[in-house]
Structures are given as C-alpha cells and as structure tokens.
mmCIF file with all atom_site columns, C-alpha atoms in Angstrom:
data_model
loop_
_atom_site.group_PDB
_atom_site.id
_atom_site.type_symbol
_atom_site.label_atom_id
_atom_site.label_alt_id
_atom_site.label_comp_id
_atom_site.label_asym_id
_atom_site.label_entity_id
_atom_site.label_seq_id
_atom_site.pdbx_PDB_ins_code
_atom_site.Cartn_x
_atom_site.Cartn_y
_atom_site.Cartn_z
_atom_site.occupancy
_atom_site.B_iso_or_equiv
_atom_site.pdbx_formal_charge
_atom_site.auth_seq_id
_atom_site.auth_comp_id
_atom_site.auth_asym_id
_atom_site.auth_atom_id
_atom_site.pdbx_PDB_model_num
ATOM 1   C CA . GLN A 1 1   ? -43.947 -12.780 -19.244 1.00 83.00 ? 1   GLN A CA 1
ATOM 2   C CA . VAL A 1 2   ? -46.300 -15.021 -21.222 1.00 90.00 ? 2   VAL A CA 1
ATOM 3   C CA . GLN A 1 3   ? -47.164 -18.384 -19.671 1.00 94.00 ? 3   GLN A CA 1
ATOM 4   C CA . LEU A 1 4   ? -48.822 -21.030 -21.398 1.00 96.00 ? 4   LEU A CA 1
ATOM 5   C CA . VAL A 1 5   ? -50.152 -23.809 -19.287 1.00 94.00 ? 5   VAL A CA 1
ATOM 6   C CA . GLU A 1 6   ? -50.944 -27.046 -20.734 1.00 95.00 ? 6   GLU A CA 1
ATOM 7   C CA . SER A 1 7   ? -53.431 -29.720 -19.406 1.00 95.00 ? 7   SER A CA 1
ATOM 8   C CA . GLY A 1 8   ? -55.268 -32.978 -20.422 1.00 96.00 ? 8   GLY A CA 1
ATOM 9   C CA . GLY A 1 9   ? -52.453 -35.523 -21.190 1.00 94.00 ? 9   GLY A CA 1
ATOM 10  C CA . GLY A 1 10  ? -52.340 -38.817 -19.840 1.00 97.00 ? 10  GLY A CA 1
ATOM 11  C CA . LEU A 1 11  ? -52.479 -42.711 -20.636 1.00 98.00 ? 11  LEU A CA 1
ATOM 12  C CA . VAL A 1 12  ? -55.159 -43.905 -23.229 1.00 98.00 ? 12  VAL A CA 1
ATOM 13  C CA . GLN A 1 13  ? -55.605 -47.232 -24.862 1.00 98.00 ? 13  GLN A CA 1
ATOM 14  C CA . PRO A 1 14  ? -55.374 -47.397 -28.815 1.00 98.00 ? 14  PRO A CA 1
ATOM 15  C CA . GLY A 1 15  ? -58.344 -46.071 -30.406 1.00 98.00 ? 15  GLY A CA 1
ATOM 16  C CA . GLY A 1 16  ? -59.345 -43.903 -27.457 1.00 98.00 ? 16  GLY A CA 1
ATOM 17  C CA . SER A 1 17  ? -59.568 -40.058 -27.169 1.00 98.00 ? 17  SER A CA 1
ATOM 18  C CA . LEU A 1 18  ? -57.933 -37.238 -25.073 1.00 98.00 ? 18  LEU A CA 1
ATOM 19  C CA . ARG A 1 19  ? -58.594 -33.301 -25.082 1.00 98.00 ? 19  ARG A CA 1
ATOM 20  C CA . LEU A 1 20  ? -55.662 -31.231 -24.560 1.00 98.00 ? 20  LEU A CA 1
ATOM 21  C CA . SER A 1 21  ? -56.163 -27.550 -23.277 1.00 98.00 ? 21  SER A CA 1
ATOM 22  C CA . CYS A 1 22  ? -53.605 -24.908 -23.087 1.00 97.00 ? 22  CYS A CA 1
ATOM 23  C CA . ALA A 1 23  ? -54.468 -21.276 -21.427 1.00 96.00 ? 23  ALA A CA 1
ATOM 24  C CA . ALA A 1 24  ? -52.300 -18.333 -22.183 1.00 94.00 ? 24  ALA A CA 1
ATOM 25  C CA . SER A 1 25  ? -51.735 -15.784 -19.194 1.00 93.00 ? 25  SER A CA 1
ATOM 26  C CA . VAL A 1 26  ? -51.942 -12.905 -21.874 1.00 85.00 ? 26  VAL A CA 1
ATOM 27  C CA . GLY A 1 27  ? -54.137 -12.483 -24.733 1.00 81.00 ? 27  GLY A CA 1
ATOM 28  C CA . PHE A 1 28  ? -52.797 -11.046 -27.958 1.00 81.00 ? 28  PHE A CA 1
ATOM 29  C CA . SER A 1 29  ? -55.278 -9.795  -30.772 1.00 80.00 ? 29  SER A CA 1
ATOM 30  C CA . ILE A 1 30  ? -53.081 -11.262 -33.810 1.00 82.00 ? 30  ILE A CA 1
ATOM 31  C CA . ASN A 1 31  ? -51.628 -14.656 -33.116 1.00 91.00 ? 31  ASN A CA 1
ATOM 32  C CA . THR A 1 32  ? -51.482 -18.298 -33.894 1.00 96.00 ? 32  THR A CA 1
ATOM 33  C CA . MET A 1 33  ? -51.772 -20.936 -31.357 1.00 96.00 ? 33  MET A CA 1
ATOM 34  C CA . GLY A 1 34  ? -50.790 -24.553 -31.994 1.00 97.00 ? 34  GLY A CA 1
ATOM 35  C CA . TRP A 1 35  ? -49.713 -27.886 -30.668 1.00 98.00 ? 35  TRP A CA 1
ATOM 36  C CA . TYR A 1 36  ? -46.332 -29.438 -31.591 1.00 98.00 ? 36  TYR A CA 1
ATOM 37  C CA . ARG A 1 37  ? -45.107 -32.897 -30.317 1.00 98.00 ? 37  ARG A CA 1
ATOM 38  C CA . GLN A 1 38  ? -41.855 -34.677 -29.645 1.00 98.00 ? 38  GLN A CA 1
ATOM 39  C CA . ALA A 1 39  ? -41.200 -38.263 -29.309 1.00 96.00 ? 39  ALA A CA 1
ATOM 40  C CA . PRO A 1 40  ? -38.084 -39.776 -27.746 1.00 92.00 ? 40  PRO A CA 1
ATOM 41  C CA . GLY A 1 41  ? -35.132 -39.537 -30.002 1.00 94.00 ? 41  GLY A CA 1
ATOM 42  C CA . GLU A 1 42  ? -37.311 -37.488 -32.491 1.00 96.00 ? 42  GLU A CA 1
ATOM 43  C CA . PRO A 1 43  ? -37.480 -33.792 -33.586 1.00 97.00 ? 43  PRO A CA 1
ATOM 44  C CA . ARG A 1 44  ? -40.256 -31.771 -32.430 1.00 97.00 ? 44  ARG A CA 1
ATOM 45  C CA . GLU A 1 45  ? -42.881 -31.679 -35.010 1.00 98.00 ? 45  GLU A CA 1
ATOM 46  C CA . LEU A 1 46  ? -45.994 -29.641 -35.853 1.00 98.00 ? 46  LEU A CA 1
ATOM 47  C CA . VAL A 1 47  ? -49.330 -31.449 -35.110 1.00 98.00 ? 47  VAL A CA 1
ATOM 48  C CA . ALA A 1 48  ? -51.963 -28.339 -35.693 1.00 98.00 ? 48  ALA A CA 1
ATOM 49  C CA . THR A 1 49  ? -52.268 -24.618 -35.692 1.00 98.00 ? 49  THR A CA 1
ATOM 50  C CA . ILE A 1 50  ? -55.043 -22.084 -35.521 1.00 97.00 ? 50  ILE A CA 1
ATOM 51  C CA . THR A 1 51  ? -54.995 -18.482 -36.069 1.00 94.00 ? 51  THR A CA 1
ATOM 52  C CA . SER A 1 52  ? -56.916 -15.775 -34.464 1.00 91.00 ? 52  SER A CA 1
ATOM 53  C CA . LYS A 1 53  ? -59.155 -15.823 -37.268 1.00 92.00 ? 53  LYS A CA 1
ATOM 54  C CA . ALA A 1 54  ? -59.610 -19.627 -36.820 1.00 94.00 ? 54  ALA A CA 1
ATOM 55  C CA . ALA A 1 55  ? -57.904 -20.723 -40.098 1.00 96.00 ? 55  ALA A CA 1
ATOM 56  C CA . THR A 1 56  ? -56.430 -24.206 -39.238 1.00 98.00 ? 56  THR A CA 1
ATOM 57  C CA . ASN A 1 57  ? -53.568 -26.332 -40.343 1.00 98.00 ? 57  ASN A CA 1
ATOM 58  C CA . TYR A 1 58  ? -52.956 -29.964 -39.679 1.00 98.00 ? 58  TYR A CA 1
ATOM 59  C CA . ALA A 1 59  ? -50.100 -32.374 -40.045 1.00 98.00 ? 59  ALA A CA 1
ATOM 60  C CA . ASP A 1 60  ? -50.786 -35.213 -42.488 1.00 98.00 ? 60  ASP A CA 1
ATOM 61  C CA . SER A 1 61  ? -50.673 -37.809 -39.821 1.00 97.00 ? 61  SER A CA 1
ATOM 62  C CA . VAL A 1 62  ? -53.328 -36.290 -37.712 1.00 98.00 ? 62  VAL A CA 1
ATOM 63  C CA . LYS A 1 63  ? -55.803 -34.963 -40.290 1.00 98.00 ? 63  LYS A CA 1
ATOM 64  C CA . GLY A 1 64  ? -59.309 -36.717 -39.915 1.00 97.00 ? 64  GLY A CA 1
ATOM 65  C CA . ARG A 1 65  ? -58.406 -37.696 -36.181 1.00 98.00 ? 65  ARG A CA 1
ATOM 66  C CA . PHE A 1 66  ? -57.619 -34.469 -34.438 1.00 98.00 ? 66  PHE A CA 1
ATOM 67  C CA . THR A 1 67  ? -59.319 -31.179 -34.282 1.00 98.00 ? 67  THR A CA 1
ATOM 68  C CA . ILE A 1 68  ? -57.971 -27.686 -33.061 1.00 98.00 ? 68  ILE A CA 1
ATOM 69  C CA . SER A 1 69  ? -60.070 -25.117 -31.738 1.00 97.00 ? 69  SER A CA 1
ATOM 70  C CA . ARG A 1 70  ? -59.828 -22.032 -29.557 1.00 95.00 ? 70  ARG A CA 1
ATOM 71  C CA . ASP A 1 71  ? -61.759 -19.845 -27.199 1.00 94.00 ? 71  ASP A CA 1
ATOM 72  C CA . ASN A 1 72  ? -60.349 -15.985 -27.664 1.00 91.00 ? 72  ASN A CA 1
ATOM 73  C CA . ALA A 1 73  ? -62.222 -14.679 -24.713 1.00 91.00 ? 73  ALA A CA 1
ATOM 74  C CA . LYS A 1 74  ? -60.399 -17.212 -22.651 1.00 92.00 ? 74  LYS A CA 1
ATOM 75  C CA . ASN A 1 75  ? -56.980 -17.174 -24.397 1.00 92.00 ? 75  ASN A CA 1
ATOM 76  C CA . THR A 1 76  ? -57.215 -21.052 -24.787 1.00 95.00 ? 76  THR A CA 1
ATOM 77  C CA . VAL A 1 77  ? -56.724 -23.592 -27.454 1.00 97.00 ? 77  VAL A CA 1
ATOM 78  C CA . TYR A 1 78  ? -57.859 -27.091 -27.426 1.00 98.00 ? 78  TYR A CA 1
ATOM 79  C CA . LEU A 1 79  ? -56.867 -30.179 -29.263 1.00 98.00 ? 79  LEU A CA 1
ATOM 80  C CA . GLN A 1 80  ? -59.409 -32.923 -29.430 1.00 98.00 ? 80  GLN A CA 1
ATOM 81  C CA . MET A 1 81  ? -57.591 -36.096 -30.354 1.00 98.00 ? 81  MET A CA 1
ATOM 82  C CA . ASN A 1 82  ? -59.482 -39.190 -31.393 1.00 98.00 ? 82  ASN A CA 1
ATOM 83  C CA . SER A 1 83  ? -58.767 -42.506 -32.564 1.00 98.00 ? 83  SER A CA 1
ATOM 84  C CA . LEU A 1 84  ? -55.348 -42.504 -30.995 1.00 98.00 ? 84  LEU A CA 1
ATOM 85  C CA . LYS A 1 85  ? -52.567 -44.473 -32.257 1.00 98.00 ? 85  LYS A CA 1
ATOM 86  C CA . PRO A 1 86  ? -49.422 -45.737 -30.305 1.00 97.00 ? 86  PRO A CA 1
ATOM 87  C CA . GLU A 1 87  ? -47.398 -43.416 -32.768 1.00 97.00 ? 87  GLU A CA 1
ATOM 88  C CA . ASP A 1 88  ? -49.151 -40.524 -31.439 1.00 98.00 ? 88  ASP A CA 1
ATOM 89  C CA . THR A 1 89  ? -47.155 -41.107 -27.911 1.00 98.00 ? 89  THR A CA 1
ATOM 90  C CA . ALA A 1 90  ? -45.187 -37.951 -27.209 1.00 98.00 ? 90  ALA A CA 1
ATOM 91  C CA . VAL A 1 91  ? -44.960 -34.769 -25.227 1.00 98.00 ? 91  VAL A CA 1
ATOM 92  C CA . TYR A 1 92  ? -47.026 -32.133 -26.535 1.00 98.00 ? 92  TYR A CA 1
ATOM 93  C CA . HIS A 1 93  ? -46.211 -28.787 -26.489 1.00 98.00 ? 93  HIS A CA 1
ATOM 94  C CA . CYS A 1 94  ? -48.450 -25.665 -26.808 1.00 97.00 ? 94  CYS A CA 1
ATOM 95  C CA . ASN A 1 95  ? -46.936 -22.885 -28.796 1.00 97.00 ? 95  ASN A CA 1
ATOM 96  C CA . LEU A 1 96  ? -48.097 -19.014 -29.171 1.00 96.00 ? 96  LEU A CA 1
ATOM 97  C CA . LYS A 1 97  ? -46.778 -17.042 -31.991 1.00 95.00 ? 97  LYS A CA 1
ATOM 98  C CA . ARG A 1 98  ? -47.420 -13.132 -31.954 1.00 94.00 ? 98  ARG A CA 1
ATOM 99  C CA . TYR A 1 99  ? -47.604 -11.051 -35.149 1.00 93.00 ? 99  TYR A CA 1
ATOM 100 C CA . ASN A 1 100 ? -48.110 -7.257  -35.676 1.00 92.00 ? 100 ASN A CA 1
ATOM 101 C CA . SER A 1 101 ? -50.982 -5.776  -37.649 1.00 91.00 ? 101 SER A CA 1
ATOM 102 C CA . LEU A 1 102 ? -48.789 -6.157  -41.066 1.00 92.00 ? 102 LEU A CA 1
ATOM 103 C CA . GLY A 1 103 ? -48.336 -9.720  -40.269 1.00 90.00 ? 103 GLY A CA 1
ATOM 104 C CA . TYR A 1 104 ? -44.773 -9.600  -39.165 1.00 94.00 ? 104 TYR A CA 1
ATOM 105 C CA . PHE A 1 105 ? -43.827 -12.247 -36.707 1.00 94.00 ? 105 PHE A CA 1
ATOM 106 C CA . LEU A 1 106 ? -43.194 -10.507 -33.251 1.00 94.00 ? 106 LEU A CA 1
ATOM 107 C CA . SER A 1 107 ? -42.433 -13.332 -30.467 1.00 94.00 ? 107 SER A CA 1
ATOM 108 C CA . GLU A 1 108 ? -42.956 -16.902 -29.581 1.00 96.00 ? 108 GLU A CA 1
ATOM 109 C CA . TYR A 1 109 ? -43.831 -18.696 -26.549 1.00 96.00 ? 109 TYR A CA 1
ATOM 110 C CA . TRP A 1 110 ? -43.670 -22.523 -25.549 1.00 97.00 ? 110 TRP A CA 1
ATOM 111 C CA . GLY A 1 111 ? -45.790 -24.463 -22.706 1.00 96.00 ? 111 GLY A CA 1
ATOM 112 C CA . GLN A 1 112 ? -43.729 -26.844 -20.476 1.00 95.00 ? 112 GLN A CA 1
ATOM 113 C CA . GLY A 1 113 ? -45.521 -29.926 -22.378 1.00 96.00 ? 113 GLY A CA 1
ATOM 114 C CA . THR A 1 114 ? -47.876 -32.740 -21.437 1.00 97.00 ? 114 THR A CA 1
ATOM 115 C CA . GLN A 1 115 ? -47.375 -36.440 -21.822 1.00 98.00 ? 115 GLN A CA 1
ATOM 116 C CA . VAL A 1 116 ? -49.681 -38.312 -24.201 1.00 98.00 ? 116 VAL A CA 1
ATOM 117 C CA . THR A 1 117 ? -49.030 -42.170 -23.957 1.00 98.00 ? 117 THR A CA 1
ATOM 118 C CA . VAL A 1 118 ? -51.247 -44.323 -26.294 1.00 98.00 ? 118 VAL A CA 1
ATOM 119 C CA . SER A 1 119 ? -50.812 -47.954 -25.080 1.00 97.00 ? 119 SER A CA 1
ATOM 120 C CA . SER A 1 120 ? -52.672 -51.079 -24.652 1.00 95.00 ? 120 SER A CA 1
#
C-alpha cells in the first residue's frame, strides 16, 4: 500500500509564502507526482505536476508564483507557493501516478490533503 504524507499547510497573509511537502512511502522509477487543490463547493483542480524526468506542468492561475520540484532519492515532491492570494485557499492534495516502461498508466494514489488558508 502506497502512502502519501503531506505537510506544510497553514494560515498565511496575502502576498506570503508557504512550502508544501509530500513524501511517498514507496518509490517508482516512472511516475508523475503533483498537487491538486479543492476549495469548498468547487471541483478538485490541478495545480502542478512533475514527471520523474523533471518535466513540469502548471495551472495558468499559479504560473510564475508556484514552483514544483522533487527529490527522487527521498520520493518527495515539493510545492513552493509565493505571492499567495485569497483565491489560493483550498485543501491541497498530493497525487502520484505510476506508469510502465511503455508509458501506460498503472495506478494512482492520493494523500489526505493539507489545508492552505490565505487571509488577512
């Protein structure tokens, strides 16, 4: 059973910064890790993803403010969030997708989520 453990959420003022971390209990050679968020009454949306070869993808709403990175030796993905806005308030969930050597999707895992609140 793969577990994803998130940390780093909290309350921050507009314009502030937070860094989220997500550690996977098991490492896979071919995978994509990422962050999704869900605000109350809204569907879950993609924030950013990073492949095992470090290719990144960002939602337009966070480009230039958020940076995703990973440490493959630690099976950990990070999300550095700068210039935070009240509309960034949401529960942030870590996600891991596994693929085989041909690029076919195998399985997906989710973390429990960490609350990020941006408010003055």
